[in-house]
Structure formats: structure tokens, C-alpha cells
Short mmCIF file of N, CA and C in Angstrom, two decimals:
data_model
loop_
_atom_site.label_atom_id
_atom_site.label_comp_id
_atom_site.label_asym_id
_atom_site.label_seq_id
_atom_site.Cartn_x
_atom_site.Cartn_y
_atom_site.Cartn_z
N MET A 262 0.84 -1.17 0.00
CA MET A 262 0.00 0.00 0.00
C MET A 262 0.89 1.24 0.00
N LYS A 263 1.13 1.77 -1.17
CA LYS A 263 1.98 2.95 -1.28
C LYS A 263 1.30 4.00 -2.14
N LEU A 264 1.63 5.24 -1.85
CA LEU A 264 1.16 6.38 -2.61
C LEU A 264 2.37 7.28 -2.81
N PHE A 265 2.81 7.43 -4.03
CA PHE A 265 4.02 8.20 -4.34
C PHE A 265 5.22 7.63 -3.61
N SER A 266 5.32 6.34 -3.57
CA SER A 266 6.41 5.56 -2.95
C SER A 266 6.58 5.79 -1.45
N ILE A 267 5.52 6.27 -0.80
CA ILE A 267 5.49 6.38 0.66
C ILE A 267 4.30 5.54 1.12
N THR A 268 4.49 4.75 2.16
CA THR A 268 3.40 3.91 2.63
C THR A 268 2.25 4.76 3.15
N LEU A 269 1.04 4.21 3.08
CA LEU A 269 -0.14 4.93 3.55
C LEU A 269 -0.07 5.20 5.05
N ASN A 270 0.55 4.30 5.79
CA ASN A 270 0.72 4.53 7.23
C ASN A 270 1.58 5.77 7.48
N ARG A 271 2.60 5.94 6.68
CA ARG A 271 3.46 7.12 6.85
C ARG A 271 2.74 8.39 6.43
N TRP A 272 1.86 8.31 5.42
CA TRP A 272 1.07 9.48 5.05
C TRP A 272 0.18 9.89 6.22
N MET A 273 -0.43 8.89 6.85
CA MET A 273 -1.28 9.20 8.02
C MET A 273 -0.45 9.82 9.13
N ALA A 274 0.75 9.31 9.36
CA ALA A 274 1.62 9.87 10.39
C ALA A 274 2.04 11.30 10.04
N LEU A 275 2.32 11.56 8.76
CA LEU A 275 2.67 12.92 8.33
C LEU A 275 1.50 13.89 8.53
N ILE A 276 0.29 13.42 8.24
CA ILE A 276 -0.89 14.26 8.46
C ILE A 276 -1.02 14.57 9.95
N ALA A 277 -0.85 13.55 10.79
CA ALA A 277 -0.95 13.76 12.24
C ALA A 277 0.11 14.75 12.73
N MET A 278 1.33 14.62 12.24
CA MET A 278 2.40 15.55 12.66
C MET A 278 2.10 16.97 12.17
N SER A 279 1.55 17.11 10.97
CA SER A 279 1.17 18.43 10.47
C SER A 279 0.10 19.06 11.35
N CYS A 280 -0.88 18.26 11.74
CA CYS A 280 -1.95 18.76 12.61
C CYS A 280 -1.40 19.17 13.98
N ILE A 281 -0.51 18.38 14.51
CA ILE A 281 0.09 18.72 15.81
C ILE A 281 0.87 20.03 15.69
N GLY A 282 1.58 20.21 14.58
CA GLY A 282 2.27 21.48 14.35
C GLY A 282 1.32 22.65 14.26
N MET A 283 0.18 22.45 13.57
CA MET A 283 -0.80 23.52 13.47
C MET A 283 -1.42 23.85 14.83
N LEU A 284 -1.70 22.82 15.61
CA LEU A 284 -2.24 23.05 16.95
C LEU A 284 -1.24 23.79 17.82
N ALA A 285 0.03 23.42 17.73
CA ALA A 285 1.07 24.10 18.50
C ALA A 285 1.18 25.56 18.07
N PHE A 286 1.09 25.82 16.78
CA PHE A 286 1.15 27.20 16.29
C PHE A 286 -0.05 28.01 16.79
N GLY A 287 -1.23 27.38 16.81
CA GLY A 287 -2.41 28.04 17.35
C GLY A 287 -2.25 28.39 18.82
N LEU A 288 -1.66 27.48 19.58
CA LEU A 288 -1.41 27.76 20.99
C LEU A 288 -0.36 28.85 21.17
N TYR A 289 0.64 28.87 20.28
CA TYR A 289 1.63 29.95 20.30
C TYR A 289 0.96 31.30 20.04
N LEU A 290 0.09 31.35 19.03
CA LEU A 290 -0.60 32.61 18.73
C LEU A 290 -1.48 33.04 19.90
N GLN A 291 -2.07 32.07 20.60
CA GLN A 291 -2.93 32.41 21.72
C GLN A 291 -2.14 32.83 22.95
N HIS A 292 -1.15 32.05 23.34
CA HIS A 292 -0.50 32.29 24.62
C HIS A 292 0.73 33.20 24.55
N VAL A 293 1.39 33.26 23.41
CA VAL A 293 2.58 34.11 23.30
C VAL A 293 2.24 35.43 22.63
N VAL A 294 1.55 35.36 21.49
CA VAL A 294 1.20 36.58 20.76
C VAL A 294 0.03 37.30 21.41
N GLY A 295 -0.86 36.54 22.04
CA GLY A 295 -1.99 37.15 22.74
C GLY A 295 -3.27 37.22 21.94
N LEU A 296 -3.43 36.41 20.90
CA LEU A 296 -4.66 36.39 20.12
C LEU A 296 -5.65 35.41 20.76
N ASN A 297 -6.82 35.89 21.12
CA ASN A 297 -7.83 35.03 21.71
C ASN A 297 -8.67 34.40 20.60
N PRO A 298 -8.86 33.08 20.65
CA PRO A 298 -9.64 32.42 19.60
C PRO A 298 -11.13 32.71 19.74
N CYS A 299 -11.78 32.90 18.61
CA CYS A 299 -13.22 33.10 18.59
C CYS A 299 -13.91 31.72 18.61
N PRO A 300 -15.24 31.67 18.74
CA PRO A 300 -15.92 30.37 18.77
C PRO A 300 -15.63 29.50 17.54
N MET A 301 -15.57 30.09 16.37
CA MET A 301 -15.32 29.30 15.17
C MET A 301 -13.89 28.79 15.14
N CYS A 302 -12.96 29.55 15.70
CA CYS A 302 -11.56 29.08 15.79
C CYS A 302 -11.47 27.87 16.71
N ILE A 303 -12.25 27.89 17.79
CA ILE A 303 -12.23 26.77 18.72
C ILE A 303 -12.82 25.52 18.08
N VAL A 304 -13.89 25.69 17.30
CA VAL A 304 -14.47 24.55 16.60
C VAL A 304 -13.45 23.99 15.59
N GLN A 305 -12.70 24.87 14.93
CA GLN A 305 -11.67 24.40 13.99
C GLN A 305 -10.57 23.64 14.74
N ARG A 306 -10.25 24.08 15.94
CA ARG A 306 -9.26 23.35 16.73
C ARG A 306 -9.76 21.95 17.05
N TYR A 307 -11.03 21.84 17.44
CA TYR A 307 -11.59 20.51 17.73
C TYR A 307 -11.57 19.64 16.48
N ALA A 308 -11.88 20.22 15.33
CA ALA A 308 -11.83 19.45 14.08
C ALA A 308 -10.39 19.01 13.80
N LEU A 309 -9.43 19.87 14.08
CA LEU A 309 -8.02 19.52 13.88
C LEU A 309 -7.58 18.41 14.84
N ILE A 310 -8.08 18.45 16.07
CA ILE A 310 -7.80 17.36 17.01
C ILE A 310 -8.41 16.06 16.50
N GLY A 311 -9.63 16.15 15.94
CA GLY A 311 -10.26 14.96 15.37
C GLY A 311 -9.46 14.38 14.21
N VAL A 312 -8.98 15.24 13.32
CA VAL A 312 -8.15 14.78 12.21
C VAL A 312 -6.86 14.14 12.75
N THR A 313 -6.28 14.75 13.77
CA THR A 313 -5.06 14.21 14.36
C THR A 313 -5.29 12.81 14.92
N LEU A 314 -6.35 12.65 15.68
CA LEU A 314 -6.63 11.34 16.29
C LEU A 314 -6.91 10.28 15.23
N ILE A 315 -7.69 10.62 14.22
CA ILE A 315 -7.98 9.67 13.14
C ILE A 315 -6.70 9.30 12.41
N ALA A 316 -5.86 10.29 12.13
CA ALA A 316 -4.61 10.01 11.42
C ALA A 316 -3.66 9.17 12.27
N LEU A 317 -3.59 9.45 13.57
CA LEU A 317 -2.74 8.64 14.45
C LEU A 317 -3.21 7.19 14.51
N LEU A 318 -4.52 7.01 14.65
CA LEU A 318 -5.04 5.64 14.65
C LEU A 318 -4.83 4.98 13.29
N GLY A 319 -5.03 5.73 12.23
CA GLY A 319 -4.84 5.19 10.89
C GLY A 319 -3.40 4.83 10.59
N SER A 320 -2.47 5.52 11.23
CA SER A 320 -1.06 5.21 10.99
C SER A 320 -0.65 3.86 11.57
N ARG A 321 -1.47 3.33 12.47
CA ARG A 321 -1.16 2.05 13.10
C ARG A 321 -1.84 0.87 12.40
N LEU A 322 -2.67 1.14 11.40
CA LEU A 322 -3.43 0.08 10.74
C LEU A 322 -2.57 -0.67 9.73
N ARG A 323 -2.90 -1.94 9.56
CA ARG A 323 -2.18 -2.76 8.58
C ARG A 323 -3.11 -3.29 7.48
N LYS A 324 -4.40 -3.39 7.76
CA LYS A 324 -5.34 -3.95 6.78
C LYS A 324 -5.84 -2.86 5.84
N PRO A 325 -5.84 -3.13 4.54
CA PRO A 325 -6.28 -2.13 3.57
C PRO A 325 -7.73 -1.68 3.76
N GLY A 326 -8.61 -2.61 4.13
CA GLY A 326 -10.01 -2.25 4.34
C GLY A 326 -10.18 -1.23 5.46
N ALA A 327 -9.49 -1.47 6.56
CA ALA A 327 -9.56 -0.54 7.69
C ALA A 327 -8.91 0.79 7.33
N MET A 328 -7.82 0.74 6.56
CA MET A 328 -7.15 1.97 6.14
C MET A 328 -8.08 2.81 5.26
N SER A 329 -8.84 2.17 4.39
CA SER A 329 -9.75 2.93 3.52
C SER A 329 -10.86 3.57 4.35
N VAL A 330 -11.34 2.87 5.38
CA VAL A 330 -12.37 3.45 6.25
C VAL A 330 -11.81 4.66 6.98
N PHE A 331 -10.59 4.54 7.50
CA PHE A 331 -10.00 5.67 8.21
C PHE A 331 -9.68 6.83 7.27
N GLY A 332 -9.35 6.52 6.02
CA GLY A 332 -9.15 7.59 5.05
C GLY A 332 -10.42 8.38 4.81
N VAL A 333 -11.54 7.68 4.72
CA VAL A 333 -12.83 8.36 4.54
C VAL A 333 -13.20 9.15 5.79
N LEU A 334 -12.98 8.57 6.97
CA LEU A 334 -13.25 9.30 8.22
C LEU A 334 -12.41 10.57 8.31
N LEU A 335 -11.14 10.45 7.92
CA LEU A 335 -10.26 11.61 7.93
C LEU A 335 -10.78 12.68 6.98
N ALA A 336 -11.21 12.26 5.79
CA ALA A 336 -11.73 13.22 4.81
C ALA A 336 -13.00 13.90 5.33
N LEU A 337 -13.87 13.16 6.00
CA LEU A 337 -15.10 13.74 6.54
C LEU A 337 -14.80 14.75 7.65
N MET A 338 -13.91 14.39 8.56
CA MET A 338 -13.56 15.30 9.65
C MET A 338 -12.88 16.55 9.10
N ALA A 339 -11.97 16.37 8.15
CA ALA A 339 -11.30 17.53 7.54
C ALA A 339 -12.30 18.37 6.74
N GLY A 340 -13.27 17.71 6.11
CA GLY A 340 -14.31 18.46 5.39
C GLY A 340 -15.13 19.32 6.33
N PHE A 341 -15.43 18.81 7.52
CA PHE A 341 -16.13 19.62 8.52
C PHE A 341 -15.29 20.82 8.92
N GLY A 342 -14.00 20.60 9.16
CA GLY A 342 -13.12 21.72 9.51
C GLY A 342 -13.03 22.74 8.39
N ALA A 343 -13.00 22.26 7.14
CA ALA A 343 -12.96 23.17 5.99
C ALA A 343 -14.24 23.99 5.90
N PHE A 344 -15.38 23.35 6.21
CA PHE A 344 -16.65 24.08 6.21
C PHE A 344 -16.63 25.22 7.21
N VAL A 345 -16.17 24.95 8.43
CA VAL A 345 -16.13 25.98 9.47
C VAL A 345 -15.16 27.08 9.08
N ALA A 346 -14.01 26.72 8.56
CA ALA A 346 -13.02 27.73 8.15
C ALA A 346 -13.55 28.56 6.99
N ALA A 347 -14.26 27.92 6.05
CA ALA A 347 -14.83 28.66 4.92
C ALA A 347 -15.90 29.65 5.40
N ARG A 348 -16.70 29.21 6.37
CA ARG A 348 -17.73 30.10 6.92
C ARG A 348 -17.08 31.30 7.62
N GLN A 349 -16.01 31.05 8.36
CA GLN A 349 -15.33 32.16 9.02
C GLN A 349 -14.68 33.09 8.01
N SER A 350 -14.09 32.53 6.96
CA SER A 350 -13.49 33.36 5.92
C SER A 350 -14.56 34.23 5.27
N TRP A 351 -15.73 33.64 5.03
CA TRP A 351 -16.84 34.40 4.45
C TRP A 351 -17.23 35.55 5.37
N LEU A 352 -17.32 35.30 6.66
CA LEU A 352 -17.66 36.35 7.60
C LEU A 352 -16.59 37.44 7.64
N GLN A 353 -15.34 37.06 7.45
CA GLN A 353 -14.27 38.05 7.44
C GLN A 353 -14.30 38.89 6.17
N TRP A 354 -14.62 38.28 5.04
CA TRP A 354 -14.66 39.02 3.79
C TRP A 354 -15.92 39.87 3.67
N TYR A 355 -17.04 39.37 4.20
CA TYR A 355 -18.32 40.07 4.12
C TYR A 355 -18.93 40.16 5.52
N PRO A 356 -18.36 41.01 6.37
CA PRO A 356 -18.87 41.09 7.75
C PRO A 356 -20.30 41.63 7.76
N PRO A 357 -21.11 41.17 8.73
CA PRO A 357 -22.47 41.69 8.83
C PRO A 357 -22.44 43.18 9.17
N GLU A 358 -23.52 43.87 8.81
CA GLU A 358 -23.56 45.31 9.06
C GLU A 358 -23.53 45.63 10.55
N ILE A 359 -24.23 44.83 11.34
CA ILE A 359 -24.24 45.05 12.78
C ILE A 359 -23.37 43.97 13.41
N VAL A 360 -22.22 44.40 13.91
CA VAL A 360 -21.29 43.47 14.52
C VAL A 360 -21.41 43.62 16.03
N THR A 361 -21.84 42.56 16.66
CA THR A 361 -21.90 42.57 18.12
C THR A 361 -21.05 41.43 18.62
N CYS A 362 -20.38 41.66 19.69
CA CYS A 362 -19.59 40.60 20.29
C CYS A 362 -20.52 39.68 21.06
N GLY A 363 -20.61 38.48 20.59
CA GLY A 363 -21.48 37.50 21.23
C GLY A 363 -20.76 36.81 22.37
N ARG A 364 -21.38 35.76 22.85
CA ARG A 364 -20.78 34.98 23.92
C ARG A 364 -19.59 34.21 23.37
N ASP A 365 -18.74 33.78 24.29
CA ASP A 365 -17.64 32.92 23.88
C ASP A 365 -18.18 31.50 23.67
N PHE A 366 -17.35 30.66 23.13
CA PHE A 366 -17.75 29.29 22.77
C PHE A 366 -18.31 28.54 23.98
N TYR A 367 -17.59 28.56 25.07
CA TYR A 367 -18.01 27.79 26.24
C TYR A 367 -19.26 28.39 26.86
N GLY A 368 -19.41 29.70 26.81
CA GLY A 368 -20.63 30.33 27.31
C GLY A 368 -21.85 29.90 26.51
N MET A 369 -21.68 29.76 25.19
CA MET A 369 -22.79 29.29 24.36
C MET A 369 -23.17 27.86 24.70
N VAL A 370 -22.17 27.00 24.80
CA VAL A 370 -22.43 25.57 25.04
C VAL A 370 -23.01 25.35 26.43
N GLU A 371 -22.54 26.10 27.42
CA GLU A 371 -23.00 25.90 28.79
C GLU A 371 -24.38 26.49 29.04
N ASN A 372 -24.74 27.59 28.37
CA ASN A 372 -25.97 28.30 28.69
C ASN A 372 -27.13 28.03 27.75
N PHE A 373 -26.88 27.36 26.65
CA PHE A 373 -27.94 27.10 25.69
C PHE A 373 -28.00 25.62 25.36
N PRO A 374 -29.19 25.12 25.00
CA PRO A 374 -29.25 23.74 24.52
C PRO A 374 -28.46 23.63 23.21
N ILE A 375 -27.97 22.43 22.95
CA ILE A 375 -27.07 22.23 21.80
C ILE A 375 -27.74 22.62 20.48
N ASN A 376 -29.07 22.44 20.37
CA ASN A 376 -29.75 22.80 19.12
C ASN A 376 -29.82 24.31 18.92
N ARG A 377 -29.58 25.10 19.96
CA ARG A 377 -29.49 26.56 19.80
C ARG A 377 -28.04 27.03 19.75
N ALA A 378 -27.15 26.30 20.44
CA ALA A 378 -25.75 26.73 20.52
C ALA A 378 -25.04 26.56 19.18
N ILE A 379 -25.28 25.46 18.47
CA ILE A 379 -24.58 25.21 17.20
C ILE A 379 -24.89 26.29 16.17
N PRO A 380 -26.16 26.67 15.94
CA PRO A 380 -26.38 27.77 14.99
C PRO A 380 -25.74 29.09 15.43
N MET A 381 -25.68 29.33 16.75
CA MET A 381 -25.04 30.55 17.24
C MET A 381 -23.55 30.55 16.92
N ILE A 382 -22.91 29.38 17.03
CA ILE A 382 -21.48 29.28 16.75
C ILE A 382 -21.22 29.60 15.28
N PHE A 383 -22.04 29.02 14.38
CA PHE A 383 -21.80 29.23 12.96
C PHE A 383 -22.27 30.59 12.46
N LYS A 384 -23.10 31.26 13.24
CA LYS A 384 -23.48 32.62 12.90
C LYS A 384 -22.27 33.53 13.08
N GLY A 385 -21.47 33.19 14.06
CA GLY A 385 -20.27 33.97 14.33
C GLY A 385 -20.57 35.13 15.25
N SER A 386 -19.56 35.58 15.92
CA SER A 386 -19.70 36.75 16.78
C SER A 386 -18.84 37.85 16.19
N GLY A 387 -18.77 38.95 16.87
CA GLY A 387 -17.94 40.05 16.39
C GLY A 387 -16.48 39.65 16.27
N ASP A 388 -16.04 38.73 17.14
CA ASP A 388 -14.66 38.27 17.10
C ASP A 388 -14.37 37.45 15.85
N CYS A 389 -15.36 36.74 15.33
CA CYS A 389 -15.14 35.86 14.18
C CYS A 389 -14.88 36.64 12.90
N THR A 390 -15.30 37.90 12.86
CA THR A 390 -15.10 38.69 11.65
C THR A 390 -13.78 39.46 11.67
N LYS A 391 -13.15 39.50 12.83
CA LYS A 391 -11.92 40.29 12.98
C LYS A 391 -10.72 39.50 12.48
N VAL A 392 -9.87 40.18 11.71
CA VAL A 392 -8.63 39.55 11.21
C VAL A 392 -7.48 40.14 12.02
N ASP A 393 -6.92 39.31 12.92
CA ASP A 393 -5.84 39.77 13.80
C ASP A 393 -4.46 39.46 13.26
N TRP A 394 -4.36 38.46 12.38
CA TRP A 394 -3.07 37.96 11.94
C TRP A 394 -3.20 37.55 10.48
N THR A 395 -2.20 37.91 9.69
CA THR A 395 -2.20 37.48 8.28
C THR A 395 -0.81 36.99 7.92
N PHE A 396 -0.78 36.13 6.91
CA PHE A 396 0.47 35.64 6.34
C PHE A 396 0.25 35.55 4.84
N LEU A 397 1.05 36.24 4.07
CA LEU A 397 0.93 36.29 2.61
C LEU A 397 -0.49 36.66 2.17
N GLY A 398 -1.10 37.58 2.90
CA GLY A 398 -2.41 38.08 2.54
C GLY A 398 -3.58 37.25 3.01
N GLY A 399 -3.33 36.12 3.65
CA GLY A 399 -4.41 35.26 4.11
C GLY A 399 -4.53 35.27 5.62
N SER A 400 -5.76 35.20 6.10
CA SER A 400 -5.99 35.16 7.55
C SER A 400 -5.80 33.73 8.05
N ILE A 401 -5.91 33.56 9.36
CA ILE A 401 -5.80 32.23 9.94
C ILE A 401 -6.88 31.33 9.38
N ALA A 402 -8.09 31.86 9.22
CA ALA A 402 -9.20 31.05 8.69
C ALA A 402 -8.93 30.64 7.25
N ASN A 403 -8.34 31.52 6.45
CA ASN A 403 -8.03 31.18 5.06
C ASN A 403 -7.01 30.05 4.98
N TRP A 404 -5.95 30.15 5.78
CA TRP A 404 -4.92 29.11 5.77
C TRP A 404 -5.44 27.81 6.37
N SER A 405 -6.29 27.93 7.37
CA SER A 405 -6.90 26.75 7.96
C SER A 405 -7.77 26.03 6.93
N PHE A 406 -8.51 26.79 6.14
CA PHE A 406 -9.33 26.18 5.09
C PHE A 406 -8.47 25.40 4.11
N LEU A 407 -7.37 26.01 3.67
CA LEU A 407 -6.49 25.32 2.72
C LEU A 407 -5.90 24.05 3.33
N ALA A 408 -5.52 24.10 4.60
CA ALA A 408 -4.96 22.92 5.26
C ALA A 408 -6.01 21.82 5.37
N PHE A 409 -7.23 22.18 5.77
CA PHE A 409 -8.29 21.17 5.89
C PHE A 409 -8.63 20.56 4.53
N VAL A 410 -8.65 21.37 3.49
CA VAL A 410 -8.92 20.81 2.15
C VAL A 410 -7.80 19.85 1.75
N GLY A 411 -6.56 20.22 2.04
CA GLY A 411 -5.43 19.32 1.76
C GLY A 411 -5.54 18.01 2.52
N PHE A 412 -5.92 18.09 3.80
CA PHE A 412 -6.08 16.87 4.60
C PHE A 412 -7.22 16.01 4.05
N ALA A 413 -8.32 16.67 3.64
CA ALA A 413 -9.45 15.91 3.10
C ALA A 413 -9.07 15.21 1.81
N LEU A 414 -8.36 15.90 0.94
CA LEU A 414 -7.92 15.28 -0.32
C LEU A 414 -6.96 14.13 -0.06
N MET A 415 -6.05 14.30 0.89
CA MET A 415 -5.14 13.21 1.23
C MET A 415 -5.90 12.02 1.82
N GLY A 416 -6.90 12.30 2.64
CA GLY A 416 -7.71 11.22 3.19
C GLY A 416 -8.42 10.44 2.10
N LEU A 417 -8.95 11.15 1.11
CA LEU A 417 -9.61 10.47 -0.01
C LEU A 417 -8.61 9.68 -0.85
N LEU A 418 -7.43 10.25 -1.10
CA LEU A 418 -6.41 9.51 -1.84
C LEU A 418 -5.97 8.25 -1.09
N ILE A 419 -5.82 8.36 0.21
CA ILE A 419 -5.45 7.21 1.02
C ILE A 419 -6.54 6.15 0.95
N ALA A 420 -7.80 6.58 1.06
CA ALA A 420 -8.92 5.63 1.01
C ALA A 420 -8.98 4.90 -0.32
N VAL A 421 -8.81 5.64 -1.42
CA VAL A 421 -8.86 5.02 -2.75
C VAL A 421 -7.69 4.08 -2.94
N GLN A 422 -6.51 4.50 -2.56
CA GLN A 422 -5.32 3.65 -2.73
C GLN A 422 -5.44 2.38 -1.88
N ALA A 423 -5.91 2.51 -0.67
CA ALA A 423 -6.07 1.34 0.20
C ALA A 423 -7.16 0.41 -0.36
N TRP A 424 -8.22 0.99 -0.88
CA TRP A 424 -9.29 0.17 -1.46
C TRP A 424 -8.79 -0.61 -2.67
N ARG A 425 -7.97 0.02 -3.50
CA ARG A 425 -7.44 -0.64 -4.70
C ARG A 425 -6.49 -1.78 -4.34
N SER A 426 -5.79 -1.64 -3.23
CA SER A 426 -4.80 -2.65 -2.87
C SER A 426 -5.41 -3.82 -2.09
N ARG A 427 -6.71 -3.80 -1.90
CA ARG A 427 -7.37 -4.91 -1.17
C ARG A 427 -7.22 -6.22 -1.88
#
């Protein structure tokens, strides 16, 4: 089971290491630079943790069938992260006319039932529209979207390659 002469297990390990690096960079931006994450940033972190865990488990698999399942799971989790990052990018490019700072992520989850908290998170708060950091013209949400799309595509490639080698 190889993809570009690298085993699928190593691809999963590389994805996991990339995610760990991204999480570490996010913590650096939060604790050293002083940028506080908005609710959508926190949801993206959870999606990144999910991709990391799936990739770590997938890196230990030996059976092609199980590897293809984990590739699809990785693609789905990364697709969710890409959706959240795309929504945040949209809010940054086209902020609502009335920007109010809403509750933080944990305040929403603790004070509202989940069926009300989830739409509030994706609606975004005033913090979700603010661009505090850029690199080569892209915000954190823009770069996060590209990373999640890359992880999703790699997950699909891994799933297809593992399925073919069954």
C-alpha cells in the first residue's frame, strides 16, 4: 500500500504531525502573541484534534479495508473543519452590518441547549469577523481552510489507494 512511494501509514503519520504542528502554532498565537480564539476558531481546533486522532489511529493500521475506512473518516472530519473555516473566511470578507460581540464558545455551550448553541457558533460573533493575523495576505481562517482541504484530499487519496490494494 503505497502512494508516491510512501506507505499509507506514513502518510497518516505525516498528516498527524502536520496537525500537531498547526495546533502548536495556534497555541503559540494564543498564549505568546496574545490572540484570543473566537468560537469558530475553537471549533476548527476541535476538528483539527479529530483529524489528528484519526490520522494517528490510521497510521497504526495494517489492513487495507480498515485503512480505507480511516481515510474516509479523515476526509469527513477535515471536510467539517474546511466548512467551518470557509464560513469564518466568508464572515471576514463580508462582515455583517451590525457586529456585536457574542458569547464565547463555552458560554454558548453551557448556557444554551445544543440545538441553539450550534447555529449561534456558525453565525459567528464580532470576534469571528476580525482579522488579527495574516500571512501572505491570508488570515488564519483562510490558511486553515487550505490545510483542511489538503487533509481531506489526502484522506480520499489514502482511502482510494487502500481500497485498490485490497
